[in-house]
Short mmCIF file of C-alpha atoms and ligand atoms in Angstrom, two decimals:
data_model
loop_
_atom_site.label_atom_id
_atom_site.label_comp_id
_atom_site.label_asym_id
_atom_site.label_seq_id
_atom_site.Cartn_x
_atom_site.Cartn_y
_atom_site.Cartn_z
CA MET A 404 1.31 -23.34 6.24
CA PRO A 405 -1.95 -20.59 6.75
CA ALA A 406 -2.47 -19.28 9.78
CA ILE A 407 -5.74 -20.28 11.79
CA HIS A 408 -7.65 -17.65 13.35
CA ARG A 409 -10.71 -18.39 16.20
CA PRO A 410 -12.97 -16.02 15.75
CA PRO A 411 -13.06 -13.68 17.90
CA ARG A 412 -15.04 -12.67 21.27
CA TRP A 413 -17.58 -10.24 20.42
CA ALA A 414 -18.27 -12.53 16.94
CA VAL A 415 -22.42 -13.06 17.39
CA ALA A 416 -23.17 -16.61 18.17
CA GLU A 417 -25.86 -17.74 15.46
CA GLY A 418 -29.20 -18.33 17.36
CA ALA A 419 -28.22 -14.81 18.76
CA ALA A 420 -27.98 -12.60 15.21
CA THR A 421 -30.56 -9.62 14.75
CA PRO A 422 -33.93 -11.11 12.67
CA GLU A 423 -33.47 -10.23 9.20
CA LEU A 424 -36.85 -8.39 8.37
CA VAL A 425 -35.21 -5.27 11.31
CA PHE A 426 -31.50 -6.01 9.88
CA ALA A 427 -33.64 -4.82 6.43
CA ASN A 428 -35.32 -2.39 8.07
CA ARG A 429 -31.86 -0.75 9.51
CA ARG A 430 -30.21 -1.15 6.97
CA ALA A 431 -32.05 1.08 4.54
CA VAL A 432 -31.47 3.41 7.30
CA LEU A 433 -28.22 3.72 7.28
CA ALA A 434 -27.84 3.01 3.48
CA GLY A 435 -29.65 6.65 2.81
CA LEU A 436 -27.80 8.04 6.01
CA GLY A 437 -24.89 6.42 4.80
CA LEU A 438 -25.08 8.04 1.30
CA ALA A 439 -26.01 11.15 2.51
CA LEU A 440 -22.51 11.74 4.58
CA ALA A 441 -20.77 9.40 2.05
CA GLY A 442 -21.14 12.64 -0.43
CA ALA A 443 -20.20 14.99 2.63
CA GLY A 444 -16.99 12.15 2.90
CA LEU A 445 -17.79 11.96 6.67
CA VAL A 446 -19.14 7.95 7.35
CA PRO A 447 -18.18 7.03 9.76
CA ARG A 448 -17.09 2.91 11.00
CA VAL A 449 -19.49 1.69 11.87
CA VAL A 450 -22.41 2.87 9.33
CA LYS A 451 -19.56 2.66 6.05
CA ALA A 452 -19.23 -1.35 7.23
CA GLN A 453 -22.56 -1.67 6.99
CA THR A 454 -23.94 -0.09 4.18
CA GLN A 455 -21.34 -0.04 1.83
CA GLY A 456 -18.03 -2.41 1.83
CA ASP A 457 -16.28 -2.21 4.25
CA ALA A 458 -12.86 -4.72 4.08
CA ALA A 459 -11.80 -2.72 7.75
CA ALA A 460 -14.23 -3.79 9.70
CA ARG A 461 -14.35 -7.42 8.91
CA THR A 462 -11.40 -7.83 9.94
CA THR A 463 -10.37 -6.05 12.58
CA PHE A 464 -9.82 -9.04 14.60
CA LEU A 465 -6.75 -10.06 13.28
CA TYR A 466 -5.60 -6.97 15.20
CA PRO A 467 -3.43 -6.01 16.29
CA ALA A 468 -0.03 -8.92 15.29
CA GLN A 469 2.56 -9.61 16.46
CA ARG A 470 5.61 -7.25 15.72
CA ASN A 471 8.24 -8.52 13.78
CA ARG A 472 11.89 -7.20 16.02
CA THR A 473 14.05 -7.63 13.05
CA TYR A 474 12.23 -4.70 11.52
CA THR A 475 12.79 -1.97 13.67
CA VAL A 476 13.69 1.49 13.31
CA ASP A 477 15.96 4.31 14.93
CA ARG A 478 13.47 7.12 15.22
CA ALA A 479 10.25 7.79 16.37
CA LEU A 480 6.96 6.42 15.19
CA THR A 481 5.14 9.81 13.28
CA PRO A 482 1.84 9.90 15.09
CA GLU A 483 -1.31 9.10 13.34
CA ALA A 484 -3.10 11.90 13.44
CA VAL A 485 0.01 13.29 11.61
CA SER A 486 0.75 10.09 8.61
CA GLY A 487 -2.94 9.59 8.66
CA SER A 488 -3.70 13.06 7.40
CA TYR A 489 -1.02 14.10 4.71
CA ASN A 490 -1.14 10.95 2.17
CA ASN A 491 -0.24 11.67 -1.59
CA PHE A 492 -3.26 9.16 -3.34
CA TYR A 493 -3.62 11.14 -6.47
CA GLU A 494 -7.23 8.98 -6.60
CA PHE A 495 -8.98 11.67 -4.29
CA GLY A 496 -7.09 14.38 -5.11
CA SER A 497 -3.51 16.10 -6.33
CA HIS A 498 -2.65 17.16 -2.21
CA LYS A 499 -1.84 16.47 0.19
CA GLN A 500 -5.48 16.31 1.79
CA ILE A 501 -7.19 13.57 0.28
CA ALA A 502 -8.26 11.89 4.17
CA ARG A 503 -11.54 12.43 3.62
CA ALA A 504 -12.28 11.75 -0.10
CA ALA A 505 -10.91 8.46 0.41
CA GLN A 506 -13.85 7.68 2.82
CA ALA A 507 -15.55 6.64 -0.24
CA LEU A 508 -13.80 3.11 -1.52
CA VAL A 509 -15.11 0.21 -1.31
CA THR A 510 -12.93 -2.23 0.30
CA HIS A 511 -15.59 -5.02 0.21
CA PRO A 512 -16.34 -6.59 -1.83
CA TRP A 513 -12.69 -6.12 -2.94
CA ASP A 514 -11.18 -9.13 -5.64
CA ILE A 515 -7.16 -9.39 -6.17
CA GLU A 516 -6.37 -11.16 -9.41
CA VAL A 517 -2.89 -12.70 -9.71
CA ASP A 518 -2.31 -14.00 -13.53
CA GLY A 519 -0.19 -13.38 -16.05
CA LEU A 520 3.64 -16.38 -16.17
CA VAL A 521 2.57 -18.35 -12.94
CA GLU A 522 1.72 -21.99 -12.30
CA LYS A 523 -1.92 -20.88 -10.69
CA PRO A 524 -3.27 -17.71 -11.21
CA LEU A 525 -6.54 -16.35 -9.19
CA THR A 526 -8.84 -14.47 -8.25
CA ILE A 527 -8.81 -14.64 -4.45
CA ALA A 528 -11.09 -11.90 -2.80
CA PHE A 529 -8.84 -10.20 0.25
CA GLU A 530 -10.56 -10.96 3.44
CA ASP A 531 -9.90 -14.74 2.09
CA LEU A 532 -5.82 -13.65 1.81
CA VAL A 533 -5.72 -11.74 4.25
CA ARG A 534 -6.69 -14.50 6.39
CA ARG A 535 -4.52 -17.03 5.04
CA MET A 536 -1.85 -15.49 5.83
CA ALA A 537 0.36 -15.11 9.15
CA LEU A 538 -0.15 -11.30 9.93
CA GLU A 539 3.50 -9.47 11.00
CA GLU A 540 3.72 -6.03 12.31
CA ARG A 541 7.20 -3.98 10.70
CA LEU A 542 8.44 -1.12 12.28
CA TYR A 543 9.43 1.44 8.47
CA ARG A 544 10.95 4.39 7.19
CA HIS A 545 8.77 5.99 5.02
CA ARG A 546 10.82 8.80 2.35
CA CYS A 547 9.10 10.55 -0.24
CA VAL A 548 11.05 11.69 -3.38
CA GLU A 549 9.36 15.15 -2.10
CA ALA A 550 12.10 14.89 0.29
CA TRP A 551 9.51 14.29 3.45
CA SER A 552 9.94 11.51 5.82
CA MET A 553 8.14 9.30 7.73
CA THR A 554 8.08 6.44 10.48
CA VAL A 555 5.00 3.88 10.08
CA PRO A 556 4.16 0.59 12.19
CA TRP A 557 2.36 -1.62 8.99
CA THR A 558 0.85 -4.79 9.74
CA GLY A 559 0.80 -7.61 6.55
CA PHE A 560 2.57 -10.09 5.43
CA PRO A 561 5.86 -10.32 2.90
CA LEU A 562 5.30 -10.00 -1.09
CA SER A 563 7.14 -13.43 -1.27
CA ALA A 564 4.08 -14.86 0.54
CA LEU A 565 1.87 -14.24 -1.89
CA LEU A 566 4.70 -15.59 -4.63
CA ALA A 567 4.25 -18.72 -3.32
CA LEU A 568 0.53 -19.68 -3.16
CA ALA A 569 1.22 -18.14 -7.13
CA ARG A 570 3.92 -20.12 -7.52
CA PRO A 571 5.74 -17.58 -10.52
CA LEU A 572 6.86 -19.82 -14.09
CA SER A 573 10.89 -18.71 -14.49
CA SER A 574 10.38 -16.85 -16.61
CA ALA A 575 8.35 -13.84 -15.22
CA ARG A 576 11.58 -10.71 -14.30
CA PHE A 577 8.73 -8.45 -13.15
CA VAL A 578 5.68 -8.55 -11.32
CA ARG A 579 3.55 -5.43 -11.89
CA PHE A 580 0.61 -3.91 -9.58
CA GLU A 581 -2.26 -2.47 -10.30
CA THR A 582 -4.53 -0.02 -8.56
CA PHE A 583 -8.26 -0.04 -8.74
CA ASN A 584 -10.32 2.53 -11.47
CA ASP A 585 -13.20 3.27 -10.80
CA PRO A 586 -13.74 7.55 -11.32
CA GLY A 587 -17.13 7.39 -9.99
CA ILE A 588 -16.00 7.14 -5.86
CA ALA A 589 -12.51 8.51 -7.13
CA GLY A 590 -12.66 11.80 -7.82
CA GLY A 591 -9.05 12.29 -9.71
CA GLN A 592 -9.41 9.43 -12.39
CA LYS A 593 -11.69 12.16 -14.12
CA GLN A 594 -8.47 13.67 -14.58
CA VAL A 595 -8.43 11.81 -18.10
CA TRP A 596 -5.17 13.22 -18.52
CA TYR A 597 -3.54 10.84 -15.92
CA PRO A 598 -2.51 7.28 -17.37
CA TRP A 599 -5.20 5.75 -14.74
CA PRO A 600 -5.07 3.12 -13.57
CA TYR A 601 -1.87 3.26 -11.33
CA VAL A 602 0.87 1.28 -12.04
CA GLU A 603 3.91 0.09 -10.53
CA GLY A 604 6.68 -2.70 -11.30
CA VAL A 605 9.39 -4.86 -9.12
CA THR A 606 11.97 -7.30 -10.45
CA MET A 607 11.48 -10.52 -9.03
CA GLU A 608 14.75 -10.61 -7.35
CA GLU A 609 13.37 -6.98 -5.58
CA ALA A 610 9.65 -9.11 -4.40
CA THR A 611 11.26 -11.74 -3.60
CA ASN A 612 14.02 -9.91 -1.35
CA ASP A 613 12.51 -9.69 3.19
CA LEU A 614 12.06 -6.12 3.16
CA ALA A 615 9.02 -6.20 0.18
CA PHE A 616 5.62 -6.09 1.85
CA LEU A 617 1.99 -6.23 1.12
CA VAL A 618 0.15 -3.54 4.37
CA THR A 619 -3.17 -5.18 5.22
CA GLY A 620 -3.10 -2.64 8.79
CA ALA A 621 -1.14 0.32 9.95
CA TYR A 622 -1.07 1.38 13.99
CA GLY A 623 -2.30 -1.78 14.89
CA LYS A 624 -5.49 -1.95 13.02
CA PRO A 625 -6.92 -2.75 9.10
CA LEU A 626 -5.57 0.01 6.95
CA ALA A 627 -7.36 3.27 6.71
CA GLU A 628 -8.44 4.20 3.51
CA GLN A 629 -5.63 7.01 2.32
CA PHE A 630 -2.78 4.55 3.37
CA GLY A 631 -4.70 2.84 0.56
CA ALA A 632 -6.92 -0.03 2.52
CA PRO A 633 -7.44 -3.22 1.89
CA LEU A 634 -3.98 -3.65 0.49
CA ARG A 635 -1.00 -1.58 -0.52
CA LEU A 636 2.71 -2.38 -1.02
CA ALA A 637 5.59 -0.97 1.38
CA LEU A 638 9.21 -0.37 -0.10
CA PRO A 639 10.98 1.41 2.25
CA TRP A 640 14.07 1.33 -0.10
CA LYS A 641 12.55 3.07 -2.11
CA TYR A 642 11.06 6.35 -2.88
CA GLY A 643 7.45 6.06 -1.36
CA PHE A 644 5.87 6.63 -4.95
CA LYS A 645 6.88 2.40 -5.71
CA SER A 646 4.09 1.76 -3.00
CA ILE A 647 1.15 1.02 -4.23
CA LYS A 648 -1.21 1.61 -3.40
CA SER A 649 -5.54 -0.26 -3.30
CA ILE A 650 -3.93 -3.14 -5.75
CA ARG A 651 -6.67 -5.31 -7.35
CA ARG A 652 -4.21 -7.35 -9.81
CA ILE A 653 -0.96 -8.53 -9.15
CA SER A 654 0.75 -9.18 -13.19
CA PHE A 655 3.73 -11.56 -13.48
CA THR A 656 5.47 -10.25 -16.86
CA ASP A 657 8.58 -10.63 -18.92
CA GLN A 658 8.50 -6.71 -19.85
CA GLN A 659 9.81 -4.30 -17.53
CA PRO A 660 6.42 -2.78 -16.14
CA ILE A 661 5.87 1.42 -16.66
CA GLY A 662 4.65 2.73 -13.75
CA PHE A 663 2.05 5.66 -13.59
CA TRP A 664 4.80 8.35 -12.66
CA GLU A 665 7.21 6.51 -15.56
CA GLU A 666 4.75 7.18 -17.85
CA ILE A 667 3.98 10.51 -17.03
CA ALA A 668 7.55 12.09 -17.22
CA ALA A 669 10.90 9.55 -17.26
CA SER A 670 12.78 12.23 -16.94
CA GLU A 671 12.23 12.37 -13.48
CA TYR A 672 10.45 8.87 -12.46
CA GLY A 673 11.92 6.37 -13.19
CA PHE A 674 11.96 2.49 -12.40
CA TRP A 675 14.53 2.05 -10.09
CA ALA A 676 13.40 4.99 -7.91
CA ASN A 677 15.80 3.34 -5.08
CA VAL A 678 16.69 6.26 -2.13
CA ASN A 679 19.84 7.69 -2.68
CA PRO A 680 20.99 11.41 -1.20
CA ASP A 681 23.77 12.05 -3.64
CA VAL A 682 20.76 11.97 -6.98
CA PRO A 683 18.79 14.32 -6.97
CA HIS A 684 15.09 14.49 -8.36
CA PRO A 685 14.97 17.54 -10.92
CA ARG A 686 12.89 19.13 -8.41
CA TRP A 687 13.88 18.46 -4.52
CA SER A 688 17.19 17.66 -3.71
CA GLN A 689 17.40 14.89 -1.90
CA VAL A 690 20.52 15.87 0.17
CA GLU A 691 18.80 15.65 3.94
CA GLU A 692 14.58 14.53 4.20
CA ARG A 693 12.12 16.96 6.47
CA VAL A 694 10.71 14.33 9.41
CA LEU A 695 7.07 15.03 9.32
CA HIS A 696 6.20 16.03 12.23
CA THR A 697 9.15 16.72 14.73
CA GLY A 698 9.58 19.27 11.36
CA GLU A 699 13.33 18.29 12.12
CA ARG A 700 15.70 17.96 8.61
CA VAL A 701 17.88 15.23 8.24
CA PRO A 702 20.39 13.28 6.28
CA THR A 703 19.17 10.71 3.73
CA GLN A 704 20.64 7.59 4.19
CA LEU A 705 21.28 5.82 0.36
CA TYR A 706 18.75 3.02 -0.15
CA ASN A 707 16.71 5.24 2.87
CA GLY A 708 19.44 3.10 5.70
CA TYR A 709 18.75 -0.14 4.09
CA ALA A 710 21.84 -1.18 2.17
CA GLU A 711 22.73 -4.17 3.98
CA GLU A 712 19.33 -5.69 2.82
CA VAL A 713 19.06 -4.44 -0.49
CA ALA A 714 22.38 -3.57 -1.63
CA GLY A 715 23.31 -6.64 -3.23
CA LEU A 716 20.10 -6.25 -5.87
CA TYR A 717 21.80 -3.79 -8.13
CA LYS A 718 25.34 -5.84 -8.24
CA GLY A 719 26.08 -5.00 -11.85
CA LEU A 720 23.28 -3.15 -12.89
CA GLU A 721 25.57 0.27 -12.27
CA SER A 722 25.23 1.15 -14.97
CA ALA A 723 21.67 1.69 -15.01
CA SER A 724 19.89 4.90 -13.54
CA LEU A 725 18.68 3.15 -10.33
CA TYR A 726 18.07 6.26 -8.26
CA ARG A 727 15.66 7.90 -9.79
N1 MTE B 60 -0.74 4.68 -4.85
C1 MTE B 60 -2.34 4.86 -5.84
N2 MTE B 60 -2.47 4.43 -6.40
N3 MTE B 60 -2.13 6.29 -6.18
C2 MTE B 60 -1.39 7.46 -5.50
O1 MTE B 60 -1.63 8.62 -5.92
N4 MTE B 60 0.96 8.05 -4.78
C3 MTE B 60 2.86 7.08 -3.89
C4 MTE B 60 2.44 5.66 -3.20
N5 MTE B 60 1.54 4.66 -3.44
C5 MTE B 60 0.01 6.48 -4.74
C6 MTE B 60 0.34 5.08 -4.83
C7 MTE B 60 3.46 8.47 -3.29
S1 MTE B 60 3.82 9.40 -4.60
C8 MTE B 60 3.55 8.18 -1.92
S2 MTE B 60 4.59 9.68 -1.08
C9 MTE B 60 2.83 6.78 -1.13
O2 MTE B 60 2.07 6.85 -1.74
C10 MTE B 60 2.03 7.93 -0.26
O3 MTE B 60 1.62 6.46 0.91
P1 MTE B 60 1.28 7.55 2.26
O4 MTE B 60 0.96 8.26 2.01
O5 MTE B 60 0.81 6.45 2.89
O6 MTE B 60 2.56 8.23 3.12
#
């Protein structure tokens, strides 16, 4: 059953809305201001909402969602100020301080295409999708192959709920995800030696596992741009590069997708990328991880601590390189 959402308390009654002309003038002024600030990466949310498209401002009323207590953690949550200012999002730069540049991301209108081996291919506006889903909050570990980790309260819905909408055919074996491609707003995409757009993929078995989560929010609010607004994946048992941000297209296929990093360096980044302390990456030992904010070094756990939920997915695949 799709969730029913009441209009927010602050929603204006039609009669009380600003007359169109006043609004149009205000919009023109704000547009000028917005463009100037956008260049500097300094667009306040309220200005952005009126001048560029902003999914966050349009979906705030859905948050906070109820926490699903099945998905909890045994360590402190990473403060938002820390996790929101140390991000991998190569579309906006190949360093961690991309939060400001990422504010240029225009998240409305934002259509998501669902295609390939499905009974019901569809193109759905992000806002329609998020309203159809019953949102919940989950606390997840998040572990990068660079050996740092954080713990984040994500809000979203299980990937399996999207599968239920699209009804994949029995011939579908993989789900392939693709990010937007717009070098005009994402400076990193001007670096033509990278294989844009960012792509990632999982098997159908992984996609239907309860842990596979499509994220629309974090810290009780719509997703901030640097986290991969308006829609990203969270696969907490895998290295972070599998958790693709700012998804535009979801395709069902019988071909194993080649991810962005796998295409760049197949000897370093593979399809499975399951967290394992015993399999080092050529540049980073995986024995320990550095917890962001506290700086503490803690032992890495197999499947990032989610072995009970996911180890069964890999029975019979022992000969595959599951951990890189
Ligand atoms: N998705 C896109 N589109 N572009 C990226 O550069 N980086 C990945 C992943 N998803 C990336 C992406 C990597 S390497 C990691 S570790 C996580 O996003 C980082 O997520 P975070 O910034 O929310 O911690």
